[in-house]
Each structure stands twice: as structure tokens, then as C-alpha cells.
């Protein structure tokens, strides 16, 4: 049911883990099935220079987390904010319809991490 | 591949396949016809009816061939409800039934029947005293499964049957998962009707039977040419019937031996996984369960990912996680045990078969351990548990 790309990211997830003293942290949960995703970003000169994730969820949730970190790595904050829910699914060569919400989760977690970064920046 | 999903379906035993083969191209006769080809089909059908009856201690005339477990359950439940609707409108079942029973009961609720869903409790076993309390003057049918398909728990069917008999209430049991795995005797179990299905006991898919005790009457839910006493009309699936009969015969011959063999593998896997994997638990009663059923729960991981990891290691398994269901809801059976949704997520069902080998146990245990560890490294919940 999953594409080869999904299985690749599921079996060999990129950028797994946490970042100590991250500049932004975003955690989102999915009410539909009670899963959880956290994304950590390190930002330098407005560029995402490191990004990591931790996910509790299905194969699609893990693959989309991995994919979104790959898409965001090295991008400027503005570019990263433009990564949409659909981009993640498309880059993975599609997801089964019932699993589209897992891809939403990944994009939302990235955006939440960026929001957190901006908030912290404003407070400084 | 190591196949550990026998409760979903089992491979057809080569001896069963061989017995079926002549009934497609050569002996293809319609069992209702008068010439010798048809008579031969009739004869072989009746011989196989005896084999099915013999496995469950029934008389051959009490066996109705159907297309499988789902149809047997529907015929039994709707057939009784419609037949007895003037006598009462109350049905008792449990909250861990297979959808073939559960959805049929929900349908009847929409048609005006009242249904009580007895709670199976933490160990996955229905309480006999709860059942007793649920009976009213309106109760016309009790339908409670013999063994559960997800957690393998075995229900106190003969006690329930005694109570049903005292109150003169029709009692049906879905024995799709137990027939061929543990001794099943309709008289000892005190049941009026019992559903079984060939593909769970090394027979083909699409064939099963409903045991209907002599004297029990059903309103037909299908109408047609009057086959199978008018309860299940339609040209008989002779090859399928031969497959079911042969599967029952083989199951009967090897019942005790297979039961002991599979139980020993089950217990070794359970013991090793529970001792080697941190925060792992067994769902359902530890001994009142099918010899081939294991249902684990691992903290902080999700079952679909676990099944995918095991698949990559050549092991076929299943889960009751919401993420793997079409409706994205956790298994109603696991929730019935009182598990939180997040914990129901981390379930893994392994259902063994006679072809599994003892030598595979260590590989299975190691694969589970590795997969759980890999997923926990990814899980934001696991570090919270660790801290
Ligand atoms: C307990 C139980 N009842 C009924 C069924 C349905 O049987 P069948 O697939 O033959 O319709 C199954 C099989 O999935 C089952 O496990
Ligand atoms: S995380 Fe539950 S379906 Fe993807």
C-alpha cells in the first residue's frame, strides 16, 4: 500500500533525534489517532542548519517526518514556511488517502517549530 | 517468510487441495441433478457433511453448508431474531465479537431490537453472572463467541449454554477461531447453533458451516431453490465442501498433538519476549486463550510500524492499532479490555500454525526486540517513559 519512497524513508529515516538547545521546537498531535510528532530546528543566519525529529505513529507518519526534515534542511525560514502538506506527500510519491493526515502532521510540526523559533527571537 | 497470521487465514493443507481437485473439471456435477454425475456430487457432499459433524460432535443433518463464518453468523442471528420477533425483542452479545456478529447486532438494533453488549472485562472474558443479570422476559437470543479472534480468549460457553437452556433462550456461538484448534463439542458446550469457517483450519476460503441443533427453527434470510433445508439456498459448492470436510478430518486426527505443539511455541515466545523486551505486556487472559494466539502490547510505539518492520524481516503479523484500521479507530476488543487508546496503538498479534517451527522462535523474538528498539529510538513518548 505504500510507495517505495515511503518505505525507504520509513526503513531508513533521516534526521532522527533531538537537538539540545534547539532554536525552535514544534510538537503536534493528531486527534484522529492520537499520534505525536516533535521537530527540532537549529537556525543560523535565517537558515535551518540542522533539523531533527521524533515521531510516534504509523509508517506514513515516520516517513513524512523524515521527508519534511529533508525538505527543510538548509532552507531559509521563509522557504521552509512555504513547504505545504501536499509537498510532503508529493515528494513521497503519494500516500494512501487515509494516510494524508499523517503528512499534514509533518508539515504542521515544521511550521510549529518555526513559529516557536520566531517567538523566541521576538522575546530576545 | 514466517507466517504468523493464522487467525486472518491459514494456508490450504496440500492434502485438502488434493481432495478438492477432482471436483472442478472432472466431477463437476450439480448435486441436485438425477444422473450419475449429480448423484456422485450428492454422495461426496454427504460424506463430507459427516466429517464436519464428527469434528464438533453433531449429527450430519444438523450441518448447513454456508459460504463461511460471516454468512453463518448472519443466518443464525437474523434468522432467530426474525423467527422469534413476536416472542421478544432482546438479544444478548458481548463487546468483543467479530464484526460478523457485532455489525449484525447493530443492524438489528436499527430494526427495533434491543441489544445488550456484555463487557468482557480486563482479561477479555465475559462474566457468567453479568449474563445472568442481563436476561429478561424479552430475551430471545444469546450470541457469544467461543474464542476471540484478536486476543484468543476462550469464553465460558458451556456455562452460558446451561443458563440459556434453563431460560429456554436460543444460544449461538461463533466458533470460527476455535474449531480445529481446541476440542469443540456442541453437546458439551450446550449450544443451539455454532458457526465455523474452513479457511481458519487449513481449508479453502468461501466455505463454512452452521450447526443448527435438531428442533431449532430459523427464518431464512436468503430465498431460492430450497437447498440446505431452505436455510441456505444456492447450488452447492461441492469442491469447497470437500475442502471443508477434509480440513475437519485432518484437524480431528491431529487435534491434541497440534494443540500441544503450538501451545509450546506460544508459551516460549511469550516468555522470551516479556522477559527480553522492556515494558512489554500480554493482552488477554494468560491461560484461557487459544493455543495459537499471542497478543502483545509495547509501550510507546505504534503497531503498524512494528508490523512493517517485521515484514521487512520476513515475518507476517498483525495489529489492533488505529493507524492500521480503515476507520483509524483502535480495535474495539483492546478498548474493551480497558486499555487507553495510546496503549492499544502498541499491540501486536501473532497467531501461530502447525507449520511454524521451534527453530524459528529465537529469530522471531530477536526480530521483535530489534524492531521495538528501533521504533522506541524514534518515539517522543519513549524518552518520557524512560525519564
Ligand atoms: C471470530 C470470527 N468470526 C467470523 C469470521 C468471518 O469468517 P469468514 O471470513 O469465513 O466470513 C472470522 C474471520 O475473520 C472470525 O475470526
Ligand atoms: S499516525 Fe496514525 S495513521 Fe498515521
Short mmCIF file of C-alpha atoms and ligand atoms in Angstrom, two decimals:
data_model
loop_
_atom_site.label_atom_id
_atom_site.label_comp_id
_atom_site.label_asym_id
_atom_site.label_seq_id
_atom_site.Cartn_x
_atom_site.Cartn_y
_atom_site.Cartn_z
CA UNK A 1 0.00 0.00 0.00
CA UNK A 2 2.96 2.37 0.49
CA UNK A 3 5.21 3.64 -2.32
CA UNK A 4 8.88 2.64 -2.43
CA UNK A 5 9.85 6.15 -1.41
CA UNK A 6 7.66 5.93 1.71
CA UNK A 7 9.16 2.57 2.59
CA UNK A 8 12.66 3.94 2.07
CA UNK A 9 12.07 6.85 4.45
CA UNK A 10 10.30 4.55 6.90
CA UNK A 11 13.08 1.96 6.92
CA UNK A 12 15.95 4.48 6.90
CA UNK A 13 14.54 7.62 8.46
CA UNK A 14 16.77 10.70 8.02
CA UNK A 15 17.49 13.18 10.82
CA UNK A 16 16.16 11.21 13.75
CA UNK A 17 16.70 12.55 17.25
CA UNK A 18 16.63 15.68 19.33
CA UNK A 19 18.69 18.88 19.21
CA UNK A 20 19.97 20.14 22.52
CA UNK A 21 19.39 23.86 22.86
CA UNK A 22 17.26 23.92 19.75
CA UNK A 23 16.20 27.33 18.46
CA UNK A 24 12.69 26.09 17.82
CA UNK A 25 10.65 23.08 18.88
CA UNK A 26 7.28 22.11 17.45
CA UNK A 27 5.10 19.32 18.78
CA UNK A 28 1.82 18.39 17.19
CA UNK A 29 -0.55 15.57 17.95
CA UNK A 30 -3.13 14.08 15.71
CA UNK A 31 -6.54 13.85 17.27
CA UNK A 32 -7.74 11.25 14.74
CA UNK A 33 -5.49 8.54 16.02
CA UNK A 34 -3.63 10.03 18.93
CA UNK A 35 -0.13 10.18 17.45
CA UNK A 36 2.66 12.54 18.25
CA UNK A 37 5.46 14.28 16.34
CA UNK A 38 8.17 16.66 17.55
CA UNK A 39 10.52 18.65 15.29
CA UNK A 40 13.63 20.48 16.50
CA UNK A 41 15.41 23.17 14.46
CA UNK A 42 18.71 24.94 14.75
CA UNK A 43 18.77 28.26 12.85
CA UNK A 44 21.78 30.31 11.83
CA UNK A 45 21.61 33.50 9.71
CA UNK A 46 17.96 32.75 8.99
CA UNK A 47 18.86 29.34 7.59
CA UNK A 48 17.77 25.99 9.03
CA UNK A 49 21.17 24.48 9.54
CA UNK A 50 20.02 21.44 11.47
CA UNK A 51 16.69 19.72 11.92
CA UNK A 52 15.70 16.56 13.75
CA UNK A 53 12.50 14.72 14.60
CA UNK A 54 10.90 12.18 16.88
CA UNK A 55 7.65 10.50 15.96
CA UNK A 56 5.21 8.07 17.49
CA UNK A 57 2.96 6.84 14.73
CA UNK A 58 2.38 4.72 11.66
CA UNK A 59 4.69 4.05 8.74
CA UNK A 60 3.40 7.12 6.92
CA UNK A 61 3.89 9.34 9.96
CA UNK A 62 7.51 8.26 10.26
CA UNK A 63 8.17 8.62 6.53
CA UNK A 64 6.57 12.07 6.33
CA UNK A 65 8.56 13.29 9.34
CA UNK A 66 11.74 12.09 7.72
CA UNK A 67 10.79 13.70 4.41
CA UNK A 68 9.86 17.07 5.88
CA UNK A 69 13.21 17.30 7.68
CA UNK A 70 14.97 16.57 4.40
CA UNK A 71 12.93 19.21 2.58
CA UNK A 72 13.55 21.87 5.24
CA UNK A 73 17.25 21.26 5.83
CA UNK A 74 19.33 24.18 4.51
CA UNK A 75 16.30 26.29 3.59
CA UNK A 76 15.69 29.83 4.79
CA UNK A 77 12.89 30.30 7.30
CA UNK A 78 10.72 31.86 4.58
CA UNK A 79 11.34 28.97 2.19
CA UNK A 80 10.65 26.41 4.90
CA UNK A 81 7.35 28.08 5.73
CA UNK A 82 6.29 27.53 2.15
CA UNK A 83 6.58 23.75 2.47
CA UNK A 84 2.99 22.60 2.38
CA UNK A 85 1.22 19.48 3.50
CA UNK A 86 0.87 18.43 -0.14
CA UNK A 87 4.58 18.92 -0.86
CA UNK A 88 5.45 16.28 1.69
CA UNK A 89 3.02 13.74 0.24
CA UNK A 90 4.07 14.52 -3.34
CA UNK A 91 7.76 14.14 -2.57
CA UNK A 92 6.94 10.70 -1.17
CA UNK A 93 5.23 9.76 -4.44
CA UNK A 94 1.82 9.82 -2.83
CA UNK A 95 0.18 8.38 0.25
CA UNK A 96 -2.94 6.24 0.65
CA UNK A 97 -5.95 8.57 1.14
CA UNK A 98 -6.48 7.54 4.79
CA UNK A 99 -2.88 8.46 5.49
CA UNK A 100 -2.96 12.01 4.12
CA UNK A 101 -3.45 13.39 7.62
CA UNK A 102 -0.08 11.98 8.63
CA UNK A 103 1.53 14.18 6.01
CA UNK A 104 -0.40 17.16 7.38
CA UNK A 105 1.08 16.32 10.74
CA UNK A 106 4.63 16.59 9.45
CA UNK A 107 4.16 19.97 7.76
CA UNK A 108 2.33 21.28 10.83
CA UNK A 109 5.14 20.17 13.13
CA UNK A 110 7.69 22.02 10.97
CA UNK A 111 5.59 25.17 10.98
CA UNK A 112 5.10 24.88 14.74
CA UNK A 113 8.88 24.66 15.22
CA UNK A 114 9.38 27.78 13.08
CA UNK A 115 6.66 29.66 14.99
CA UNK A 116 8.42 28.72 18.20
CA UNK A 117 11.72 29.98 16.79
CA UNK A 118 10.14 33.30 15.77
CA UNK A 119 8.52 33.71 19.15
CA UNK A 120 11.80 33.08 20.94
CA UNK A 121 13.53 35.54 18.60
CA UNK A 122 10.97 38.23 19.38
CA UNK A 123 11.48 37.69 23.09
CA UNK A 124 15.23 38.14 22.86
CA UNK B 1 8.57 -15.99 5.15
CA UNK B 2 7.49 -16.89 8.67
CA UNK B 3 3.70 -16.71 8.63
CA UNK B 4 2.27 -15.67 11.99
CA UNK B 5 -1.19 -14.52 10.96
CA UNK B 6 -3.21 -17.74 11.01
CA UNK B 7 -6.20 -16.05 12.62
CA UNK B 8 -6.54 -13.92 9.50
CA UNK B 9 -6.39 -17.01 7.29
CA UNK B 10 -4.41 -20.21 7.03
CA UNK B 11 -2.73 -21.83 4.03
CA UNK B 12 -4.67 -24.68 2.42
CA UNK B 13 -3.23 -28.03 3.51
CA UNK B 14 -1.87 -29.79 0.37
CA UNK B 15 -3.96 -32.86 1.31
CA UNK B 16 -7.06 -30.68 1.34
CA UNK B 17 -6.18 -29.20 -2.04
CA UNK B 18 -5.63 -32.66 -3.48
CA UNK B 19 -9.00 -33.86 -2.19
CA UNK B 20 -10.73 -30.88 -3.82
CA UNK B 21 -9.06 -31.07 -7.22
CA UNK B 22 -11.33 -33.67 -8.92
CA UNK B 23 -14.43 -31.57 -8.20
CA UNK B 24 -13.71 -28.74 -10.60
CA UNK B 25 -13.10 -30.21 -14.05
CA UNK B 26 -13.99 -33.92 -13.91
CA UNK B 27 -16.64 -34.40 -11.22
CA UNK B 28 -18.26 -31.03 -11.71
CA UNK B 29 -21.87 -32.23 -11.31
CA UNK B 30 -24.70 -30.30 -9.72
CA UNK B 31 -25.65 -32.16 -6.56
CA UNK B 32 -29.35 -31.59 -7.21
CA UNK B 33 -29.47 -33.47 -10.54
CA UNK B 34 -30.63 -37.02 -11.13
CA UNK B 35 -27.96 -38.52 -13.40
CA UNK B 36 -24.92 -40.27 -12.00
CA UNK B 37 -22.61 -37.23 -12.14
CA UNK B 38 -25.03 -35.35 -9.89
CA UNK B 39 -25.61 -38.32 -7.65
CA UNK B 40 -21.89 -38.65 -7.17
CA UNK B 41 -21.70 -35.00 -6.13
CA UNK B 42 -24.54 -35.52 -3.67
CA UNK B 43 -22.83 -38.57 -2.23
CA UNK B 44 -19.49 -36.86 -1.72
CA UNK B 45 -21.24 -33.87 -0.17
CA UNK B 46 -23.00 -36.07 2.37
CA UNK B 47 -19.77 -37.90 3.21
CA UNK B 48 -18.11 -34.58 3.93
CA UNK B 49 -21.07 -33.38 5.96
CA UNK B 50 -20.35 -36.34 8.23
CA UNK B 51 -16.73 -35.29 8.65
CA UNK B 52 -17.71 -31.76 9.63
CA UNK B 53 -20.33 -33.11 12.04
CA UNK B 54 -17.86 -35.54 13.52
CA UNK B 55 -15.30 -32.83 14.39
CA UNK B 56 -17.86 -30.97 16.54
CA UNK B 57 -19.89 -33.92 17.87
CA UNK B 58 -23.01 -33.10 15.83
CA UNK B 59 -25.34 -35.20 13.69
CA UNK B 60 -24.79 -34.78 9.94
CA UNK B 61 -28.36 -33.50 9.47
CA UNK B 62 -27.53 -30.62 11.83
CA UNK B 63 -24.86 -29.19 9.49
CA UNK B 64 -25.81 -26.46 6.98
CA UNK B 65 -23.12 -25.54 4.47
CA UNK B 66 -22.62 -21.80 4.02
CA UNK B 67 -20.09 -19.50 2.38
CA UNK B 68 -18.16 -19.02 5.64
CA UNK B 69 -18.19 -17.53 9.10
CA UNK B 70 -19.80 -14.22 8.19
CA UNK B 71 -22.74 -15.89 6.48
CA UNK B 72 -23.20 -18.47 9.24
CA UNK B 73 -23.34 -15.70 11.85
CA UNK B 74 -25.84 -13.67 9.81
CA UNK B 75 -28.12 -16.65 9.17
CA UNK B 76 -28.07 -17.68 12.83
CA UNK B 77 -28.63 -14.23 14.33
CA UNK B 78 -31.05 -12.66 11.86
CA UNK B 79 -32.79 -15.99 11.30
CA UNK B 80 -33.52 -16.32 15.02
CA UNK B 81 -34.42 -12.68 15.56
CA UNK B 82 -36.91 -12.68 12.66
CA UNK B 83 -38.36 -16.05 13.65
CA UNK B 84 -38.90 -15.12 17.30
CA UNK B 85 -39.70 -11.41 16.98
CA UNK B 86 -43.23 -11.95 18.30
CA UNK B 87 -41.86 -13.66 21.39
CA UNK B 88 -39.42 -10.94 22.39
CA UNK B 89 -37.03 -8.32 21.07
CA UNK B 90 -33.96 -8.62 23.28
CA UNK B 91 -30.60 -10.05 22.21
CA UNK B 92 -27.51 -10.51 24.37
CA UNK B 93 -23.99 -10.49 22.94
CA UNK B 94 -20.54 -9.30 24.09
CA UNK B 95 -18.42 -6.25 23.36
CA UNK B 96 -15.57 -8.27 21.83
CA UNK B 97 -17.39 -10.03 18.98
CA UNK B 98 -16.12 -10.22 15.43
CA UNK B 99 -17.81 -7.66 13.13
CA UNK B 100 -19.80 -10.53 11.56
CA UNK B 101 -21.72 -10.72 14.85
CA UNK B 102 -21.25 -7.17 16.11
CA UNK B 103 -22.44 -5.43 12.96
CA UNK B 104 -25.34 -7.86 12.58
CA UNK B 105 -26.49 -7.00 16.10
CA UNK B 106 -26.11 -3.27 15.38
CA UNK B 107 -28.22 -3.73 12.25
CA UNK B 108 -30.92 -5.45 14.27
CA UNK B 109 -30.85 -2.57 16.76
CA UNK B 110 -31.75 -0.26 13.89
CA UNK B 111 -34.62 -2.61 13.08
CA UNK B 112 -36.06 -2.24 16.57
CA UNK B 113 -34.38 -4.99 18.60
CA UNK B 114 -32.70 -4.21 21.92
CA UNK B 115 -29.17 -5.50 22.26
CA UNK B 116 -27.11 -5.86 25.44
CA UNK B 117 -23.33 -5.90 24.87
CA UNK B 118 -21.79 -7.69 27.85
CA UNK B 119 -18.42 -6.27 28.82
CA UNK B 120 -15.57 -8.74 28.58
CA UNK B 121 -13.54 -7.06 31.31
CA UNK B 122 -9.79 -6.70 31.73
CA UNK B 123 -8.89 -10.28 30.96
CA UNK B 124 -11.11 -10.48 27.89
CA UNK B 125 -13.58 -12.96 29.33
CA UNK B 126 -17.32 -12.45 29.67
CA UNK B 127 -18.74 -12.87 33.17
CA UNK B 128 -21.43 -15.52 33.56
CA UNK B 129 -23.14 -13.59 36.34
CA UNK B 130 -23.33 -10.47 34.13
CA UNK B 131 -25.05 -12.62 31.57
CA UNK B 132 -27.50 -13.94 34.12
CA UNK B 133 -28.34 -10.38 35.17
CA UNK B 134 -28.89 -9.28 31.59
CA UNK B 135 -31.59 -11.84 30.82
CA UNK B 136 -35.15 -10.51 30.67
CA UNK B 137 -38.52 -11.96 29.68
CA UNK B 138 -37.91 -10.43 26.27
CA UNK B 139 -34.57 -12.21 25.62
CA UNK B 140 -34.81 -14.43 22.55
CA UNK B 141 -31.17 -14.94 21.62
CA UNK B 142 -27.72 -15.05 23.21
CA UNK B 143 -24.77 -14.92 20.82
CA UNK B 144 -21.29 -15.06 22.33
CA UNK B 145 -18.12 -16.13 20.57
CA UNK B 146 -16.21 -19.23 21.65
CA UNK B 147 -12.71 -17.82 21.17
CA UNK B 148 -11.81 -14.25 20.34
CA UNK B 149 -10.02 -13.57 17.06
CA UNK B 150 -7.74 -10.83 18.38
CA UNK B 151 -6.74 -11.84 21.88
CA UNK B 152 -7.66 -15.54 21.70
CA UNK B 153 -9.58 -15.58 24.99
CA UNK B 154 -11.90 -18.54 25.45
CA UNK B 155 -15.37 -17.80 26.80
CA UNK B 156 -17.26 -19.97 29.32
CA UNK B 157 -19.58 -21.27 26.62
CA UNK B 158 -20.87 -24.38 28.36
CA UNK B 159 -21.89 -22.40 31.47
CA UNK B 160 -23.58 -19.76 29.36
CA UNK B 161 -25.28 -22.57 27.47
CA UNK B 162 -26.66 -24.05 30.68
CA UNK B 163 -28.15 -20.74 31.68
CA UNK B 164 -29.59 -20.22 28.20
CA UNK B 165 -31.19 -23.65 28.36
CA UNK B 166 -32.71 -23.02 31.80
CA UNK B 167 -34.33 -19.88 30.42
CA UNK B 168 -35.21 -21.55 27.09
CA UNK B 169 -33.26 -18.93 25.16
CA UNK B 170 -31.63 -19.82 21.83
CA UNK B 171 -27.84 -19.77 22.15
CA UNK B 172 -25.45 -19.26 19.24
CA UNK B 173 -21.67 -19.23 19.36
CA UNK B 174 -19.19 -18.04 16.74
CA UNK B 175 -16.55 -20.78 16.92
CA UNK B 176 -14.71 -19.71 13.76
CA UNK B 177 -11.43 -19.32 15.65
CA UNK B 178 -11.70 -22.33 17.96
CA UNK B 179 -12.84 -25.17 15.69
CA UNK B 180 -9.85 -27.29 14.77
CA UNK B 181 -7.64 -25.68 17.43
CA UNK B 182 -9.22 -26.85 20.68
CA UNK B 183 -11.83 -29.56 21.33
CA UNK B 184 -15.27 -28.30 20.30
CA UNK B 185 -18.29 -30.46 21.09
CA UNK B 186 -21.72 -28.94 20.57
CA UNK B 187 -23.34 -31.09 23.25
CA UNK B 188 -20.71 -30.42 25.84
CA UNK B 189 -20.88 -26.69 25.04
CA UNK B 190 -24.70 -26.61 25.32
CA UNK B 191 -25.13 -24.59 22.14
CA UNK B 192 -28.08 -24.46 19.75
CA UNK B 193 -26.09 -23.03 16.87
CA UNK B 194 -22.40 -22.76 16.06
CA UNK B 195 -20.56 -21.04 13.19
CA UNK B 196 -17.36 -22.33 11.65
CA UNK B 197 -15.24 -21.43 8.62
CA UNK B 198 -12.86 -23.59 6.56
CA UNK B 199 -10.12 -21.05 5.86
CA UNK B 200 -9.16 -20.79 9.51
CA UNK B 201 -8.37 -24.52 9.69
CA UNK B 202 -6.28 -25.13 6.57
CA UNK B 203 -9.28 -25.32 4.28
CA UNK B 204 -10.28 -23.02 1.41
CA UNK B 205 -11.82 -19.56 1.71
CA UNK B 206 -15.51 -19.05 0.97
CA UNK B 207 -16.89 -22.17 2.60
CA UNK B 208 -18.10 -22.80 6.12
CA UNK B 209 -20.96 -24.29 8.07
CA UNK B 210 -23.62 -23.51 10.60
CA UNK B 211 -24.54 -26.17 13.11
CA UNK B 212 -28.27 -25.97 13.88
CA UNK B 213 -29.48 -28.28 16.62
CA UNK B 214 -32.42 -30.51 15.75
CA UNK B 215 -35.65 -28.72 16.57
CA UNK B 216 -34.21 -25.20 16.30
CA UNK B 217 -36.06 -23.21 13.62
CA UNK B 218 -34.75 -20.28 11.62
CA UNK B 219 -36.40 -17.75 9.36
CA UNK B 220 -34.45 -17.93 6.09
CA UNK B 221 -32.62 -14.73 5.19
CA UNK B 222 -31.90 -15.95 1.64
CA UNK B 223 -34.58 -17.27 -0.69
CA UNK B 224 -34.06 -19.56 -3.64
CA UNK B 225 -34.05 -23.18 -4.69
CA UNK B 226 -34.50 -24.77 -1.28
CA UNK B 227 -31.00 -26.19 -0.87
CA UNK B 228 -29.67 -26.91 2.63
CA UNK B 229 -33.19 -27.25 4.06
CA UNK B 230 -34.13 -23.90 2.57
CA UNK B 231 -31.88 -22.14 5.05
CA UNK B 232 -29.06 -21.59 2.62
CA UNK B 233 -30.29 -21.95 -0.97
CA UNK B 234 -27.86 -21.92 -3.90
CA UNK B 235 -26.12 -24.62 -5.96
CA UNK B 236 -23.78 -26.36 -3.57
CA UNK B 237 -20.07 -25.56 -3.64
CA UNK B 238 -19.05 -29.22 -3.88
CA UNK B 239 -15.30 -28.64 -4.18
CA UNK B 240 -15.43 -26.26 -1.23
CA UNK B 241 -17.46 -28.70 0.81
CA UNK B 242 -14.88 -31.41 0.10
CA UNK B 243 -12.17 -28.96 1.22
CA UNK B 244 -14.02 -28.19 4.43
CA UNK B 245 -14.69 -31.87 5.12
CA UNK B 246 -11.09 -32.87 4.54
CA UNK B 247 -9.80 -29.99 6.67
CA UNK B 248 -12.12 -31.10 9.51
CA UNK B 249 -10.98 -34.69 9.16
CA UNK B 250 -7.29 -33.73 9.36
CA UNK B 251 -7.95 -31.37 12.25
CA UNK B 252 -9.70 -34.12 14.19
CA UNK B 253 -6.93 -36.64 13.63
CA UNK B 254 -4.21 -34.29 14.87
CA UNK B 255 -6.09 -32.08 17.30
CA UNK B 256 -4.36 -32.94 20.54
CA UNK B 257 -0.89 -33.19 19.06
CA UNK B 258 -1.17 -29.87 17.21
CA UNK B 259 -2.67 -28.17 20.23
CA UNK B 260 0.25 -29.20 22.43
CA UNK B 261 2.87 -28.39 19.83
CA UNK B 262 1.52 -24.93 19.06
CA UNK B 263 0.98 -24.15 22.75
CA UNK B 264 4.63 -24.90 23.47
CA UNK B 265 5.79 -22.46 20.78
CA UNK B 266 3.29 -19.86 22.01
CA UNK B 267 4.46 -20.08 25.59
CA UNK B 268 8.12 -19.89 24.70
CA UNK B 269 7.66 -16.79 22.55
CA UNK B 270 5.56 -15.11 25.24
CA UNK B 271 8.05 -15.89 27.97
CA UNK B 272 11.07 -14.73 25.98
CA UNK B 273 9.52 -11.52 24.70
CA UNK B 274 8.13 -10.50 28.08
CA UNK B 275 11.49 -11.08 29.72
CA UNK B 276 13.69 -9.60 26.98
CA UNK B 277 11.67 -6.56 25.92
CA UNK B 278 11.20 -3.81 28.49
CA UNK B 279 7.65 -2.64 29.15
CA UNK B 280 6.01 -5.38 27.15
CA UNK B 281 2.72 -6.94 28.19
CA UNK B 282 0.37 -9.71 27.13
CA UNK B 283 -3.20 -8.69 26.22
CA UNK B 284 -5.94 -11.06 27.34
CA UNK B 285 -6.03 -13.91 29.85
CA UNK B 286 -2.72 -15.76 30.04
CA UNK B 287 -4.06 -19.33 30.03
CA UNK B 288 -7.71 -19.20 28.97
CA UNK B 289 -6.63 -18.44 25.41
CA UNK B 290 -6.24 -20.24 22.12
CA UNK B 291 -3.08 -22.35 21.81
CA UNK B 292 -2.02 -20.30 18.79
CA UNK B 293 -2.75 -16.75 19.96
CA UNK B 294 -0.25 -14.19 21.22
CA UNK B 295 -1.22 -10.54 21.61
CA UNK B 296 1.49 -8.24 22.93
CA UNK B 297 1.46 -4.60 23.86
CA UNK B 298 4.62 -2.50 23.76
CA UNK B 299 4.77 0.85 25.47
CA UNK B 300 5.41 3.98 23.37
CA UNK B 301 5.34 2.50 19.88
CA UNK B 302 2.72 2.10 17.20
CA UNK B 303 1.65 -1.28 15.84
CA UNK B 304 1.50 -0.59 12.11
CA UNK B 305 5.16 0.48 12.10
CA UNK B 306 6.00 -2.64 14.05
CA UNK B 307 4.19 -4.87 11.53
CA UNK B 308 6.07 -3.15 8.67
CA UNK B 309 9.42 -3.67 10.38
CA UNK B 310 8.64 -7.34 10.99
CA UNK B 311 7.54 -7.71 7.38
CA UNK B 312 10.96 -6.41 6.30
CA UNK B 313 12.43 -9.22 8.42
CA UNK B 314 10.19 -11.76 6.69
CA UNK B 315 7.58 -12.13 9.43
CA UNK B 316 3.85 -11.71 8.71
CA UNK B 317 1.88 -10.36 11.71
CA UNK B 318 -0.98 -8.00 12.54
CA UNK B 319 -2.01 -5.25 14.95
CA UNK B 320 -5.10 -3.69 16.51
CA UNK B 321 -3.62 -0.19 16.18
CA UNK B 322 -5.93 2.58 14.96
CA UNK B 323 -3.39 3.51 12.29
CA UNK B 324 -3.78 0.16 10.58
CA UNK B 325 -7.59 0.15 10.52
CA UNK B 326 -9.64 1.59 7.69
CA UNK B 327 -11.59 3.81 10.09
CA UNK B 328 -8.49 4.88 12.05
CA UNK B 329 -10.05 3.58 15.24
CA UNK B 330 -8.24 1.28 17.65
CA UNK B 331 -9.55 -2.27 17.95
CA UNK B 332 -12.81 -2.38 19.89
CA UNK B 333 -11.55 -5.56 21.55
CA UNK B 334 -8.46 -3.87 23.02
CA UNK B 335 -10.54 -0.90 24.18
CA UNK B 336 -12.98 -3.38 25.76
CA UNK B 337 -10.09 -4.60 27.93
CA UNK B 338 -9.92 -1.07 29.32
CA UNK B 339 -6.72 -0.07 27.52
CA UNK B 340 -6.03 3.58 26.80
CA UNK B 341 -6.02 4.39 23.08
CA UNK B 342 -2.31 5.17 23.14
CA UNK B 343 -1.59 1.72 24.58
CA UNK B 344 -3.97 -0.04 22.19
CA UNK B 345 -1.75 1.51 19.48
CA UNK B 346 1.20 -0.60 20.56
CA UNK B 347 -0.39 -4.00 20.06
CA UNK B 348 1.00 -6.87 18.03
CA UNK B 349 -0.91 -10.07 17.24
CA UNK B 350 0.97 -13.24 16.35
CA UNK B 351 -1.20 -16.25 15.53
CA UNK B 352 0.66 -19.50 15.07
CA UNK B 353 0.03 -22.54 12.93
CA UNK B 354 1.08 -26.15 12.75
CA UNK B 355 3.76 -25.41 10.15
CA UNK B 356 5.65 -22.96 12.38
CA UNK B 357 8.93 -24.36 13.67
CA UNK B 358 10.54 -24.30 17.09
CA UNK B 359 13.81 -23.32 15.44
CA UNK B 360 12.17 -20.07 14.34
CA UNK B 361 11.42 -18.92 17.89
CA UNK B 362 14.72 -17.18 18.59
CA UNK B 363 14.67 -15.35 15.27
CA UNK B 364 11.09 -14.20 15.91
CA UNK B 365 11.94 -12.97 19.41
CA UNK B 366 15.07 -11.16 18.24
CA UNK B 367 13.23 -9.55 15.34
CA UNK B 368 10.54 -8.24 17.67
CA UNK B 369 13.12 -6.96 20.12
CA UNK B 370 15.11 -5.16 17.41
CA UNK B 371 12.01 -3.65 15.80
CA UNK B 372 10.67 -2.40 19.13
CA UNK B 373 14.04 -0.84 19.99
CA UNK B 374 14.33 0.84 16.60
CA UNK B 375 10.87 2.37 16.94
CA UNK B 376 11.44 3.46 20.50
CA UNK B 377 14.51 5.39 19.40
CA UNK B 378 12.15 7.35 17.15
CA UNK B 379 9.40 7.78 19.68
CA UNK B 380 8.95 11.05 21.60
CA UNK B 381 6.89 9.08 24.12
CA UNK B 382 9.67 6.63 24.96
CA UNK B 383 12.08 9.18 26.43
CA UNK B 384 9.26 10.48 28.62
CA UNK B 385 8.78 6.96 29.90
CA UNK B 386 12.50 6.50 30.45
CA UNK B 387 12.94 9.69 32.43
C1 LIG C 1 -14.41 -14.91 15.08
C2 LIG C 1 -14.67 -14.78 13.61
N1 LIG C 1 -15.93 -14.81 13.15
C3 LIG C 1 -16.20 -14.70 11.84
C4 LIG C 1 -15.21 -14.56 10.90
C5 LIG C 1 -15.57 -14.43 9.46
O1 LIG C 1 -15.38 -15.62 8.78
P1 LIG C 1 -15.32 -15.66 7.19
O2 LIG C 1 -14.07 -14.96 6.81
O3 LIG C 1 -15.30 -17.10 6.83
O4 LIG C 1 -16.55 -14.96 6.69
C6 LIG C 1 -13.88 -14.53 11.34
C7 LIG C 1 -12.77 -14.37 10.38
O5 LIG C 1 -12.23 -13.32 10.12
C8 LIG C 1 -13.60 -14.63 12.72
O6 LIG C 1 -12.35 -14.58 13.19
S1 LIG C 2 -0.10 8.16 12.60
FE1 LIG C 2 -1.99 7.08 12.79
S2 LIG C 2 -2.47 6.76 10.74
FE2 LIG C 2 -0.58 7.75 10.56
#
